[in-house]
GROMACS .gro file of C-alpha atoms in nm:
model
  429
    1MET     CA    1   3.685 -20.388   8.978
    2SER     CA    2   3.706 -20.743   8.807
    3ASP     CA    3   3.518 -21.038   9.024
    4ARG     CA    4   3.849 -21.195   8.944
    5ASN     CA    5   4.035 -20.896   9.135
    6LYS     CA    6   3.742 -20.870   9.364
    7ASN     CA    7   3.723 -21.223   9.474
    8SER     CA    8   4.073 -21.261   9.542
    9ASN     CA    9   4.080 -20.955   9.774
   10ASP     CA   10   3.803 -21.087   9.976
   11ASP     CA   11   4.000 -21.414   9.984
   12SER     CA   12   4.296 -21.222  10.155
   13ILE     CA   13   4.082 -21.060  10.388
   14MET     CA   14   3.925 -21.340  10.504
   15LYS     CA   15   4.257 -21.551  10.559
   16LYS     CA   16   4.457 -21.260  10.731
   17PRO     CA   17   4.457 -21.306  11.105
   18MET     CA   18   4.237 -21.025  11.228
   19THR     CA   19   4.292 -20.802  11.536
   20ARG     CA   20   4.074 -20.726  11.806
   21ARG     CA   21   4.131 -20.337  11.647
   22ASP     CA   22   4.055 -20.466  11.307
   23VAL     CA   23   3.706 -20.646  11.407
   24LEU     CA   24   3.607 -20.334  11.592
   25ARG     CA   25   3.680 -20.090  11.313
   26LEU     CA   26   3.475 -20.313  11.006
   27ALA     CA   27   3.193 -20.357  11.261
   28GLY     CA   28   3.160 -19.969  11.293
   29THR     CA   29   3.142 -19.938  10.929
   30GLY     CA   30   2.850 -20.203  10.938
   31GLY     CA   31   3.026 -20.398  10.645
   32LEU     CA   32   3.117 -20.701  10.863
   33GLY     CA   33   2.842 -20.710  11.112
   34LEU     CA   34   2.616 -20.722  10.803
   35LEU     CA   35   2.817 -21.000  10.650
   36LEU     CA   36   2.834 -21.207  10.938
   37GLY     CA   37   2.608 -21.117  11.245
   38GLY     CA   38   2.648 -20.989  11.571
   39GLY     CA   39   2.692 -21.332  11.711
   40ALA     CA   40   2.986 -21.357  11.468
   41ILE     CA   41   3.161 -21.069  11.564
   42GLY     CA   42   3.180 -21.231  11.911
   43GLY     CA   43   3.266 -21.611  11.759
   44LEU     CA   44   3.581 -21.401  11.603
   45PHE     CA   45   3.710 -21.240  11.955
   46THR     CA   46   3.688 -21.578  12.051
   47ALA     CA   47   3.839 -21.726  11.781
   48GLU     CA   48   4.127 -21.451  11.795
   49ASN     CA   49   4.165 -21.484  12.172
   50ASN     CA   50   4.200 -21.893  12.158
   51ARG     CA   51   4.484 -21.809  11.870
   52LYS     CA   52   4.678 -21.587  12.046
   53SER     CA   53   4.640 -21.832  12.387
   54GLU     CA   54   4.743 -22.141  12.179
   55ALA     CA   55   5.056 -21.912  12.045
   56ALA     CA   56   5.140 -21.831  12.373
   57GLN     CA   57   5.162 -22.190  12.559
   58ALA     CA   58   5.296 -22.354  12.251
   59PRO     CA   59   5.690 -22.294  12.340
   60ALA     CA   60   5.886 -22.234  12.054
   61ALA     CA   61   6.121 -22.510  11.911
   62GLU     CA   62   6.425 -22.300  12.006
   63ASP     CA   63   6.324 -22.282  12.370
   64ARG     CA   64   6.290 -22.654  12.416
   65ILE     CA   65   6.611 -22.843  12.464
   66PRO     CA   66   6.520 -23.282  12.461
   67PHE     CA   67   6.578 -23.434  12.777
   68TYR     CA   68   6.634 -23.775  12.644
   69GLY     CA   69   6.926 -23.893  12.421
   70HIS     CA   70   7.258 -24.067  12.388
   71HIS     CA   71   7.449 -23.783  12.648
   72GLN     CA   72   7.233 -23.596  12.914
   73ALA     CA   73   7.159 -23.245  12.803
   74GLY     CA   74   7.310 -22.952  13.009
   75ILE     CA   75   7.688 -23.081  12.933
   76ILE     CA   76   7.810 -22.973  12.584
   77THR     CA   77   7.477 -22.761  12.539
   78PRO     CA   78   7.556 -22.412  12.504
   79ALA     CA   79   7.534 -22.245  12.829
   80GLN     CA   80   7.195 -22.066  12.976
   81ASN     CA   81   7.167 -21.786  13.174
   82PHE     CA   82   7.097 -21.910  13.525
   83ILE     CA   83   7.179 -22.243  13.720
   84CYS     CA   84   7.036 -22.358  14.030
   85PHE     CA   85   7.261 -22.644  14.145
   86ALA     CA   86   7.134 -22.921  14.375
   87ALA     CA   87   7.332 -23.192  14.571
   88PHE     CA   88   7.086 -23.415  14.800
   89ASP     CA   89   7.187 -23.694  15.026
   90VAL     CA   90   6.978 -24.035  14.977
   91THR     CA   91   6.758 -24.129  15.346
   92GLY     CA   92   6.663 -24.442  15.230
   93SER     CA   93   6.829 -24.739  15.193
   94GLY     CA   94   6.822 -25.061  14.896
   95SER     CA   95   6.856 -25.049  14.518
   96HIS     CA   96   6.469 -25.054  14.498
   97SER     CA   97   6.418 -24.709  14.616
   98LEU     CA   98   6.712 -24.566  14.453
   99GLN     CA   99   6.579 -24.677  14.152
  100LYS     CA  100   6.216 -24.563  14.191
  101LEU     CA  101   6.356 -24.229  14.278
  102PHE     CA  102   6.568 -24.208  13.950
  103ARG     CA  103   6.241 -24.330  13.740
  104THR     CA  104   6.028 -24.038  13.919
  105TRP     CA  105   6.302 -23.800  13.821
  106THR     CA  106   6.316 -23.873  13.471
  107ALA     CA  107   5.962 -23.853  13.424
  108ALA     CA  108   5.990 -23.546  13.594
  109ALA     CA  109   6.239 -23.396  13.409
  110ALA     CA  110   6.155 -23.481  13.082
  111ALA     CA  111   5.799 -23.296  13.119
  112MET     CA  112   5.977 -23.030  13.263
  113ALA     CA  113   6.204 -22.989  12.929
  114GLU     CA  114   5.876 -22.963  12.739
  115GLY     CA  115   5.723 -22.669  12.970
  116LYS     CA  116   5.467 -22.909  13.126
  117GLN     CA  117   5.392 -22.963  13.482
  118VAL     CA  118   5.547 -23.241  13.642
  119GLY     CA  119   5.215 -23.484  13.655
  120GLU     CA  120   4.820 -23.457  13.643
  121GLU     CA  121   4.626 -23.270  13.835
  122SER     CA  122   4.313 -23.355  14.018
  123ASP     CA  123   3.990 -23.152  14.097
  124ASN     CA  124   4.051 -23.271  14.475
  125HIS     CA  125   4.069 -22.959  14.643
  126ASN     CA  126   4.159 -23.178  14.975
  127LEU     CA  127   4.498 -23.274  14.855
  128PRO     CA  128   4.808 -23.053  14.778
  129PRO     CA  129   4.870 -22.977  14.355
  130VAL     CA  130   5.079 -23.255  14.180
  131ASP     CA  131   5.293 -22.951  14.053
  132THR     CA  132   5.409 -22.648  14.292
  133GLY     CA  133   5.279 -22.425  14.004
  134GLU     CA  134   5.518 -22.121  13.952
  135SER     CA  135   5.638 -22.212  13.653
  136VAL     CA  136   5.262 -22.216  13.496
  137GLY     CA  137   5.256 -22.013  13.170
  138LEU     CA  138   5.590 -21.998  13.119
  139ASN     CA  139   5.808 -22.145  12.865
  140PRO     CA  140   6.064 -22.403  12.940
  141SER     CA  141   6.339 -22.143  12.873
  142ARG     CA  142   6.630 -22.420  12.766
  143LEU     CA  143   6.580 -22.575  13.061
  144THR     CA  144   6.804 -22.874  13.117
  145ILE     CA  145   6.839 -23.119  13.417
  146THR     CA  146   7.152 -23.314  13.453
  147PHE     CA  147   7.202 -23.569  13.725
  148GLY     CA  148   7.508 -23.714  13.865
  149ALA     CA  149   7.620 -23.960  14.110
  150GLY     CA  150   7.875 -23.886  14.416
  151THR     CA  151   8.153 -24.079  14.527
  152SER     CA  152   7.933 -24.172  14.857
  153LEU     CA  153   7.695 -24.342  14.662
  154PHE     CA  154   7.882 -24.651  14.604
  155ASP     CA  155   7.887 -24.748  14.918
  156ASP     CA  156   7.701 -25.031  15.128
  157ARG     CA  157   7.352 -24.883  15.100
  158PHE     CA  158   7.244 -24.963  14.790
  159GLY     CA  159   7.522 -25.262  14.668
  160LEU     CA  160   7.732 -25.022  14.400
  161SER     CA  161   8.056 -25.034  14.552
  162SER     CA  162   8.169 -25.252  14.254
  163LYS     CA  163   8.060 -25.012  14.064
  164ARG     CA  164   8.214 -24.695  14.124
  165PRO     CA  165   8.473 -24.636  13.822
  166PRO     CA  166   8.817 -24.689  13.935
  167SER     CA  167   8.957 -24.341  13.882
  168PHE     CA  168   8.634 -24.160  14.037
  169LYS     CA  169   8.680 -24.076  14.387
  170GLU     CA  170   8.706 -23.809  14.588
  171LEU     CA  171   8.946 -23.499  14.529
  172PRO     CA  172   9.249 -23.447  14.745
  173ALA     CA  173   9.295 -23.172  14.943
  174PHE     CA  174   9.476 -22.864  14.759
  175ASN     CA  175   9.682 -22.609  14.846
  176GLY     CA  176   9.498 -22.312  15.012
  177GLU     CA  177   9.161 -22.423  15.028
  178GLN     CA  178   8.908 -22.356  15.293
  179LEU     CA  179   8.661 -22.611  15.225
  180GLU     CA  180   8.306 -22.578  15.451
  181PRO     CA  181   8.058 -22.859  15.494
  182GLN     CA  182   7.781 -22.642  15.406
  183TRP     CA  183   7.887 -22.607  15.057
  184SER     CA  184   8.044 -22.926  15.008
  185GLY     CA  185   7.961 -23.336  14.891
  186GLY     CA  186   7.642 -23.516  14.853
  187ASP     CA  187   7.531 -23.854  14.703
  188ILE     CA  188   7.352 -23.665  14.393
  189GLY     CA  189   7.428 -23.386  14.236
  190VAL     CA  190   7.125 -23.209  13.989
  191GLN     CA  191   7.290 -22.952  13.792
  192VAL     CA  192   6.981 -22.742  13.659
  193CYS     CA  193   7.020 -22.415  13.399
  194ALA     CA  194   6.750 -22.220  13.221
  195ASP     CA  195   6.740 -21.905  13.007
  196ASP     CA  196   6.517 -21.815  13.339
  197MET     CA  197   6.533 -21.835  13.728
  198GLN     CA  198   6.219 -21.913  13.841
  199VAL     CA  199   6.222 -22.159  13.541
  200ALA     CA  200   6.515 -22.342  13.701
  201PHE     CA  201   6.400 -22.304  14.052
  202HIS     CA  202   6.082 -22.494  13.991
  203ALA     CA  203   6.225 -22.797  13.876
  204VAL     CA  204   6.511 -22.811  14.161
  205ARG     CA  205   6.147 -22.742  14.412
  206ASN     CA  206   5.969 -23.004  14.229
  207LEU     CA  207   6.243 -23.255  14.255
  208ALA     CA  208   6.342 -23.198  14.615
  209ARG     CA  209   5.947 -23.268  14.680
  210MET     CA  210   5.935 -23.596  14.502
  211ALA     CA  211   6.211 -23.694  14.645
  212ARG     CA  212   6.096 -23.702  15.040
  213GLY     CA  213   6.115 -23.979  15.200
  214THR     CA  214   6.441 -24.082  14.975
  215ALA     CA  215   6.656 -23.783  14.967
  216VAL     CA  216   6.677 -23.452  15.072
  217LEU     CA  217   6.836 -23.141  14.968
  218ARG     CA  218   7.210 -23.104  15.147
  219TRP     CA  219   7.295 -22.763  14.958
  220VAL     CA  220   7.177 -22.555  14.689
  221GLN     CA  221   7.348 -22.238  14.482
  222GLU     CA  222   7.221 -22.035  14.243
  223GLY     CA  223   7.396 -21.855  13.965
  224PHE     CA  224   7.407 -21.620  13.684
  225GLN     CA  225   7.546 -21.545  13.329
  226ARG     CA  226   7.510 -21.218  13.112
  227SER     CA  227   7.183 -21.241  12.967
  228THR     CA  228   7.106 -21.336  12.573
  229GLN     CA  229   6.915 -20.990  12.600
  230ALA     CA  230   7.190 -20.835  12.741
  231ASP     CA  231   7.469 -20.981  12.501
  232PRO     CA  232   7.253 -21.098  12.211
  233SER     CA  233   7.617 -21.208  12.032
  234GLY     CA  234   7.683 -21.450  12.305
  235GLY     CA  235   8.038 -21.390  12.363
  236THR     CA  236   8.214 -21.540  12.654
  237PRO     CA  237   8.092 -21.435  12.983
  238ARG     CA  238   8.284 -21.219  13.251
  239ASN     CA  239   8.335 -21.324  13.578
  240LEU     CA  240   8.253 -21.106  13.888
  241LEU     CA  241   8.663 -20.990  13.881
  242GLY     CA  242   8.581 -20.851  13.552
  243PHE     CA  243   8.811 -21.096  13.337
  244LYS     CA  244   8.610 -21.319  13.024
  245ASP     CA  245   8.574 -21.676  13.157
  246GLY     CA  246   8.567 -21.983  12.945
  247THR     CA  247   8.771 -21.864  12.655
  248GLY     CA  248   9.026 -22.177  12.649
  249ASN     CA  249   8.744 -22.433  12.629
  250PRO     CA  250   8.734 -22.697  12.363
  251ALA     CA  251   8.532 -22.698  12.095
  252VAL     CA  252   8.199 -22.875  12.128
  253THR     CA  253   8.087 -22.922  11.828
  254SER     CA  254   8.391 -23.177  11.730
  255GLY     CA  255   8.272 -23.520  11.830
  256GLN     CA  256   8.617 -23.610  11.809
  257ASP     CA  257   8.693 -23.373  12.047
  258MET     CA  258   8.404 -23.453  12.312
  259ASP     CA  259   8.523 -23.827  12.350
  260LYS     CA  260   8.884 -23.740  12.404
  261VAL     CA  261   8.782 -23.481  12.658
  262VAL     CA  262   8.456 -23.486  12.785
  263TRP     CA  263   8.256 -23.844  12.726
  264ALA     CA  264   8.410 -24.127  12.958
  265GLN     CA  265   8.402 -24.421  12.709
  266GLY     CA  266   8.302 -24.750  12.816
  267SER     CA  267   8.683 -24.881  12.818
  268ASP     CA  268   8.791 -24.654  13.105
  269GLY     CA  269   8.692 -24.935  13.304
  270ALA     CA  270   8.309 -24.890  13.399
  271ALA     CA  271   8.111 -24.981  13.093
  272TRP     CA  272   7.849 -24.858  13.255
  273MET     CA  273   7.969 -24.475  13.256
  274GLY     CA  274   8.032 -24.478  12.833
  275GLY     CA  275   7.879 -24.162  12.703
  276GLY     CA  276   7.850 -24.008  13.089
  277SER     CA  277   8.085 -23.775  13.194
  278TYR     CA  278   8.288 -23.699  13.561
  279MET     CA  279   8.185 -23.349  13.675
  280ALA     CA  280   8.370 -23.165  13.924
  281VAL     CA  281   8.217 -22.851  14.095
  282ARG     CA  282   8.406 -22.600  14.310
  283ARG     CA  283   8.207 -22.266  14.521
  284ILE     CA  284   8.513 -22.007  14.481
  285ARG     CA  285   8.497 -21.724  14.668
  286MET     CA  286   8.614 -21.395  14.559
  287ARG     CA  287   8.815 -21.138  14.754
  288ILE     CA  288   8.620 -20.850  14.559
  289GLU     CA  289   8.711 -20.567  14.790
  290ILE     CA  290   9.099 -20.670  14.760
  291TRP     CA  291   9.058 -20.706  14.408
  292ASP     CA  292   8.878 -20.369  14.315
  293ARG     CA  293   9.198 -20.157  14.493
  294SER     CA  294   9.446 -20.368  14.214
  295SER     CA  295   9.549 -20.182  13.917
  296LEU     CA  296   9.460 -20.246  13.616
  297LYS     CA  297   9.826 -20.389  13.500
  298ASP     CA  298   9.818 -20.608  13.803
  299GLN     CA  299   9.494 -20.745  13.725
  300GLU     CA  300   9.591 -20.836  13.366
  301ASP     CA  301   9.930 -21.001  13.481
  302THR     CA  302   9.728 -21.192  13.723
  303PHE     CA  303   9.523 -21.362  13.458
  304GLY     CA  304   9.784 -21.339  13.196
  305ARG     CA  305   9.519 -21.168  12.954
  306TYR     CA  306   9.375 -20.845  12.864
  307ARG     CA  307   9.073 -20.767  13.046
  308ALA     CA  308   8.872 -20.536  12.763
  309SER     CA  309   8.928 -20.777  12.473
  310GLY     CA  310   9.019 -21.133  12.642
  311ALA     CA  311   9.336 -21.169  12.443
  312PRO     CA  312   9.638 -21.319  12.581
  313LEU     CA  313   9.906 -21.031  12.682
  314GLY     CA  314  10.116 -20.937  12.360
  315SER     CA  315   9.805 -21.032  12.166
  316LYS     CA  316   9.521 -20.861  11.968
  317ASN     CA  317   9.232 -21.099  11.962
  318GLU     CA  318   9.032 -21.325  12.242
  319PHE     CA  319   9.125 -21.650  12.063
  320ASP     CA  320   9.460 -21.599  11.942
  321PRO     CA  321   9.674 -21.881  12.077
  322VAL     CA  322   9.888 -21.853  12.410
  323ASP     CA  323  10.229 -21.812  12.328
  324LEU     CA  324  10.432 -21.868  12.659
  325SER     CA  325  10.740 -21.765  12.491
  326ALA     CA  326  10.652 -21.439  12.336
  327LYS     CA  327  10.855 -21.160  12.464
  328ASP     CA  328  10.811 -20.777  12.465
  329GLU     CA  329  11.102 -20.532  12.400
  330LYS     CA  330  11.271 -20.539  12.727
  331GLY     CA  331  11.300 -20.915  12.658
  332ASN     CA  332  11.013 -21.021  12.955
  333PRO     CA  333  10.770 -21.262  12.892
  334HIS     CA  334  10.450 -21.134  12.769
  335ILE     CA  335  10.262 -21.345  12.955
  336PRO     CA  336  10.379 -21.387  13.307
  337ALA     CA  337  10.510 -21.716  13.421
  338ASN     CA  338  10.277 -21.788  13.717
  339SER     CA  339   9.968 -21.621  13.573
  340HIS     CA  340   9.651 -21.814  13.558
  341VAL     CA  341   9.641 -21.832  13.172
  342ALA     CA  342  10.023 -21.991  13.169
  343LEU     CA  343   9.999 -22.214  13.423
  344ALA     CA  344   9.608 -22.358  13.271
  345ARG     CA  345   9.685 -22.341  12.928
  346GLY     CA  346  10.091 -22.499  13.027
  347ASP     CA  347  10.179 -22.724  12.683
  348GLY     CA  348   9.818 -22.764  12.563
  349SER     CA  349   9.758 -23.158  12.692
  350LEU     CA  350   9.531 -23.108  13.000
  351GLN     CA  351   9.201 -22.971  12.893
  352MET     CA  352   8.862 -22.990  12.999
  353LEU     CA  353   8.509 -22.877  12.940
  354ARG     CA  354   8.466 -22.546  13.174
  355ARG     CA  355   8.058 -22.475  13.245
  356SER     CA  356   8.078 -22.217  13.540
  357TYR     CA  357   7.863 -21.906  13.698
  358SER     CA  358   7.903 -21.639  13.884
  359TYR     CA  359   7.686 -21.619  14.216
  360SER     CA  360   7.641 -21.367  14.464
  361GLY     CA  361   7.513 -21.447  14.805
  362GLY     CA  362   7.498 -21.168  15.003
  363ILE     CA  363   7.745 -21.058  15.294
  364ASP     CA  364   7.958 -21.293  15.485
  365LEU     CA  365   7.838 -21.138  15.835
  366LYS     CA  366   8.194 -21.263  15.975
  367THR     CA  367   8.395 -21.004  15.751
  368GLY     CA  368   8.120 -20.794  15.682
  369GLN     CA  369   8.234 -20.855  15.296
  370LEU     CA  370   8.053 -20.963  14.962
  371ASP     CA  371   8.002 -21.316  14.987
  372ALA     CA  372   8.034 -21.386  14.548
  373GLY     CA  373   8.259 -21.557  14.353
  374LEU     CA  374   8.221 -21.856  14.090
  375LEU     CA  375   8.083 -22.144  14.081
  376PHE     CA  376   8.323 -22.336  13.922
  377ILE     CA  377   8.189 -22.639  13.725
  378SER     CA  378   8.383 -22.865  13.436
  379TYR     CA  379   8.339 -23.178  13.261
  380GLN     CA  380   8.622 -23.407  13.167
  381ARG     CA  381   8.649 -23.767  13.090
  382ASP     CA  382   8.906 -23.870  13.371
  383LEU     CA  383   8.891 -23.650  13.703
  384ILE     CA  384   9.237 -23.748  13.836
  385LYS     CA  385   9.445 -23.698  13.491
  386GLN     CA  386   9.245 -23.367  13.397
  387PHE     CA  387   9.100 -23.184  13.728
  388VAL     CA  388   9.304 -23.321  13.974
  389ALA     CA  389   9.620 -23.255  13.749
  390MET     CA  390   9.554 -22.909  13.654
  391GLN     CA  391   9.432 -22.776  14.007
  392GLN     CA  392   9.776 -22.930  14.160
  393LYS     CA  393   9.942 -22.700  13.916
  394LEU     CA  394   9.717 -22.376  13.971
  395SER     CA  395   9.676 -22.406  14.344
  396LYS     CA  396  10.104 -22.406  14.421
  397SER     CA  397  10.162 -22.087  14.194
  398ASP     CA  398   9.866 -21.961  14.035
  399ARG     CA  399   9.866 -21.551  14.094
  400LEU     CA  400   9.488 -21.542  14.103
  401ASN     CA  401   9.469 -21.749  14.436
  402GLU     CA  402   9.561 -21.373  14.613
  403TYR     CA  403   9.181 -21.290  14.545
  404ILE     CA  404   8.998 -21.646  14.562
  405LEU     CA  405   8.938 -21.899  14.803
  406HIS     CA  406   8.790 -22.225  14.731
  407VAL     CA  407   8.534 -22.311  14.958
  408GLY     CA  408   8.306 -22.595  14.858
  409SER     CA  409   8.376 -22.906  14.647
  410ALA     CA  410   8.164 -23.218  14.524
  411VAL     CA  411   8.281 -23.462  14.274
  412PHE     CA  412   8.007 -23.636  14.067
  413ALA     CA  413   7.999 -23.904  13.789
  414CYS     CA  414   7.718 -23.787  13.545
  415PHE     CA  415   7.528 -24.048  13.356
  416PRO     CA  416   7.485 -24.121  13.048
  417GLY     CA  417   7.177 -24.014  12.877
  418ALA     CA  418   6.868 -24.204  12.893
  419SER     CA  419   6.636 -24.302  12.621
  420LYS     CA  420   6.226 -24.279  12.626
  421GLY     CA  421   6.136 -24.595  12.787
  422GLY     CA  422   6.426 -24.643  13.015
  423TYR     CA  423   6.585 -24.401  13.292
  424ILE     CA  424   6.842 -24.187  13.415
  425GLY     CA  425   7.089 -24.408  13.590
  426ASP     CA  426   6.975 -24.757  13.442
  427THR     CA  427   7.293 -24.855  13.303
  428LEU     CA  428   7.417 -24.832  13.651
  429PHE     CA  429   7.149 -25.122  13.783
   0.00000   0.00000   0.00000
């Protein structure tokens, strides 16, 4: 072998990352031990362990979604696997205490989105840890934390009554709903989503702890979708009734569509909301036991779509246009007029961005049935013109109403995004 080739091979060996097995194998032959000495072998073990530790601690870019930006993350962000939604009631008074809370939450949310703890730990064993610690060693798992103000925040406590957007009001009563106080309302809504439930729970827990003395939890609901591991293709998730949920969403990649459907504009009546969005949250219990006894035809007629493919009845593919005029060989409409898709689609003029999750709350002790269903979340530019208009149609004649019950409700004005040096909600003040 020429010296040139020999040197080249030596260089490649020395530059190649070495596993513990490689080190032991070479040490056993005597070659590496003679070359480096026994102490150097220990140094290689340490260096290799440090390299692995650093690789484990540094979250990959795809695991991080920046907190700061023109819009809040978690709205048009592709939905993560899990949600932990929290509604808070503010117990403090005065604008200063509210601003301080939002500043504190902003710094913590930005840190957690990077996979960091919420503050610097001290060595004082007589004090509680700054961070609750259950996410230590975990990557941020595409964590997003989205904040919004409820209608009740715009009262006399904080001097914000004049800042309430004209169309931002409590939802009217809808036909058939049976709302429960423990699942409704809130001064502040916080939507926490991540690809790991422990990461999401950690965020809500720490935000609640930081809020002590200023705000308290009103209600919390966890939820889930199919995971990316279970469905690497990222197809439309299915709800607990077995049907795809979210097929008709507008394209989040279209800035024009998002400005029309999702993002509030400064010219809409509240300049501070420009770049924000209005969120509707509904806890919808599903009568699963009744649904499970229904025939496949009845289920498909209820939704107006095929269960297997998600395609509109009479079509082949999930994303085929919904044609309400199409008829079968007997002249009957393929899609029943009172089906969910027919009413929700209508003439196509009513749109919103749905970002819903399934939930399971164990057993309803009153009925002995499963307490499970859908945590419906939608984002829209105008609650009245979009969500309320559509829900009024659905609540009157949707065939799906036989199998669902709305038991929780809340609305929030989700702030525009924050920039570094600012804080979430700073445009409001």
